[in-house]
Amino acid sequence: MPGDTLIASLAAIVGDEHVITVAAEMVPFLGDWRGRYRGAARCIVRPANTAEVAAVVRACSAVGVAMVPQGGNTSHCGASIPDNSGQSVLVSLSRLNRIRDLDVPNNTMTVEAGCVLQEIQAAASREGRLFPLSLAAEGSCQIGGNLSTNAGGVQVLRYGNARELVLGLEVVLPSGEIWNGLRGLRKDNTGYDLKQLFIGAEGTLGIITAAVIKLFPQPNAVATAWLAIASPQDAVTLLGKLQAGFGAGLTACELVSDISLGMVLRHIPEAQAPLERSPWYLLVELSSSGDADALRVQFEDFLGDAMEAALVNDAVIAQSGEQAARLWDLRERISEAQKIEGFSIKHDISVPVSRIGEFLDRAGDALNAAYPGIRIVAFGHVGDGNLHYNQSKPEAGENASFMASQTDVNRIVHDIVHTLGGSISAEHGIGQLKREELQRYKSAIELDMMRAIKQAFDPKGLMNPGKVL
Amino acid sequence: MPGDTLIASLAAIVGDEHVITVAAEMVPFLGDWRGRYRGAARCIVRPANTAEVAAVVRACSAVGVAMVPQGGNTSHCGASIPDNSGQSVLVSLSRLNRIRDLDVPNNTMTVEAGCVLQEIQAAASREGRLFPLSLAAEGSCQIGGNLSTNAGGVQVLRYGNARELVLGLEVVLPSGEIWNGLRGLRKDNTGYDLKQLFIGAEGTLGIITAAVIKLFPQPNAVATAWLAIASPQDAVTLLGKLQAGFGAGLTACELVSDISLGMVLRHIPEAQAPLERSPWYLLVELSSSGDADALRVQFEDFLGDAMEAALVNDAVIAQSGEQAARLWDLRERISEAQKIEGFSIKHDISVPVSRIGEFLDRAGDALNAAYPGIRIVAFGHVGDGNLHYNQSKPEAGENASFMASQTDVNRIVHDIVHTLGGSISAEHGIGQLKREELQRYKSAIELDMMRAIKQAFDPKGLMNPGKVL
């Protein structure tokens, strides 16, 4: 069988101990953390460096074997799980985990794909710098995956998506050639911006092996508050006022519905409501390179004015970093709490910020009409127009019947998103999960352009097949 | 002749009065403002809207005629000037000049390609918003050209290049199809980010007809200062301290050499030295959404500390908007003053910020050794590592002999830039001017990828041929 020859070739490249073929040892690589996808592979190969990745790609390409790159395996969409054929090779990037360079005056760091996000944040922090990409999986996700999926997170409002945090890339192309595009330049207008193609391509055009990422000064002061508000429309109005008042000092603005908070309070033992219950809440974080007391006074003044204008009903500013962390916990543990409530249907959507209220009204009405008692768990990044718009089964309902309604619920939500000029995947990507939906909502002309690029870069179709396109 | 038939077809699309064939009337479209390029064309066609652009592209494509898109014709690199064959059709986008939408709560504006940058800035300003793209040609350059060349300018430090200011595009593809990618979303991870390909492609992959651009809150207070400093290395140290102290409040940081200032003082009648002469200067602009007095006090404290640390020798903070404008004038009129000194050789380069000092030392030594008496006019955006590194002939030298040394001077400068991991075109693009240089300094693998994309999008090679690639 050609597999045997290929496995021998791969072992010759990376060493026997880094080619995993024993089924039990392959298990952690072949399923996703949400338990939705389980695939099979010929083997797991764990190259140690870029040259080995390139040799692995050449070996697989030579015999026409598909490759599935995998980082921390934290995808929401099954992007790093192979299909069931058992024919592909899973390429784990975890051993490429060196920080190659940290250039403090240039505010850049050169990192390999397998570096864990949290370790990158820590390395920046040790030099008094901030790498602002921050998301729930940061303790295990890897930067190669973050870039391949153009990860978002809670600080996009201020610092942009992963795409905007990259100055250069090193990529192993489907041909097995290495593209060294590791430039640390803030301006470079010498032709097409090729790195943008690989960022967000979910490994379908090549394997990102290293990147030059941007660092920022650490803010000197951070102030965090929990606001009780009446409606998402008020959240959008407050967002505008916060932007006018604090500019880039507004580093997070998270909307949370009371149903979401209720689930956290019910299931997370240490969780406490910071204020009396309210239909909606806003978690606001301000950062400043100036004085902490001045920031706090400015924030209190702002909140006083907002309460007088009846935009905010009540508010609490965290008195310590620990208290701020507890407020953030209420926001970040919603998914965990919702899971305990039974089967849920999730959407990661975005709309123009100006249409958030309209989206929530229309989608809420449509879902309540179709599924009386459905519980809508809505929260997310209001400044980005990005909502995690999830549904739990009615309290008295059955998991099975709710699961059966998934396609229909997706259709109701995504059709409204599409009508409002929104996106059916704001920050999680497409992977396997939304491939069919993409075909439905993307224009033919846009799909054609994507296919033309895929064909130009990967004519044999061996890079992460069955994902995105 | 097939030209006649084509001209008749174009006239049927846009109307007789919008197809210019009279040589004298074509003149302004066929040469660039620097007087370096003069081309010829079959005709100038001036479509009024996207549908007409698409019909023009289809008509030209059907008979295999090349198209050269042109906006405000302010390119530094001849990107919008056709070759001398007289066979191509120049497509002027100037009549596509509507602002289609301004969504204040979403902080976006939808603009057509032919909108003049300054008019976009003004429209944003009327709504209390800022469109931060700002550059010397803003009174005549058009947004389609700004995006096609990924324009930079003086606020990149804070707001990024043009690329980072775009959320969506509408593009007429080489096939004549219209891609409507006019999404106003801050997060959208549904496949390859196609708009990034057209931004910076200088019209070689299609014609941008409209864009959704990002707006920001207007800052409440701006403080501008002129600093006398000893060296570029001190400028980099100050940059780091300014970033640490003011974060995103640092909106511009421009380095100016004394030779540059000297030319301005000599040739611009109203120019006055703000301080005693010094080897180098830094023009610093801070912005704040807070109180103007507080910003000023903070700035004064910073400058006091920097003077104590001997990083700044002397400084003046502008007392009025008018005075700030005069300081900016000293920076922005360097090119105009240098022109009066005779023939000059220009470079628009970038290096990692950490290597600015090394670049200036090495390039200065090499040029002085090769051309004794050469005058180096260096200025630019220190926060972006982007220098306009221009040379004037020795005072006693002849224009003609200096002109003859251009290729050699380019080689000296660009070789050092390349060695330091820099870019030979930081913000002006490639056009015709640097096409040969691109072949020299880009890796073969990167050029191959660019050619593969060009082939996939424009297999007939009709879109702005002879530019970039």
Short mmCIF file of C-alpha atoms in Angstrom, two decimals, chain B residues 19 28 46 49 89 94 124-125 136 163 193 216 254 265 276 286 312 317 371 387 393 434:
data_model
loop_
_atom_site.label_atom_id
_atom_site.label_comp_id
_atom_site.label_asym_id
_atom_site.label_seq_id
_atom_site.Cartn_x
_atom_site.Cartn_y
_atom_site.Cartn_z
CA VAL B 19 -15.40 59.52 -25.21
CA PRO B 28 -4.06 66.00 -19.31
CA ARG B 46 -15.56 58.51 -18.87
CA ASN B 49 -21.55 54.59 -13.01
CA VAL B 89 -8.31 52.73 -23.63
CA SER B 94 -13.86 60.80 -12.18
CA ALA B 124 -17.17 62.75 7.41
CA SER B 125 -16.33 65.92 9.29
CA ALA B 136 -0.30 65.85 0.24
CA ARG B 163 -5.96 48.86 3.33
CA ASP B 193 -10.58 38.18 1.98
CA PHE B 216 -13.63 57.35 13.45
CA GLU B 254 7.57 62.99 11.44
CA LEU B 265 13.57 78.10 4.54
CA GLU B 276 17.41 77.35 16.45
CA LEU B 286 -0.98 64.21 19.77
CA VAL B 312 15.21 66.73 23.09
CA ILE B 317 4.23 73.54 21.13
CA TYR B 371 29.18 61.21 -4.82
CA LEU B 387 11.54 57.56 4.93
CA LYS B 393 22.81 67.19 -6.84
CA LYS B 434 9.78 50.39 -10.00
#
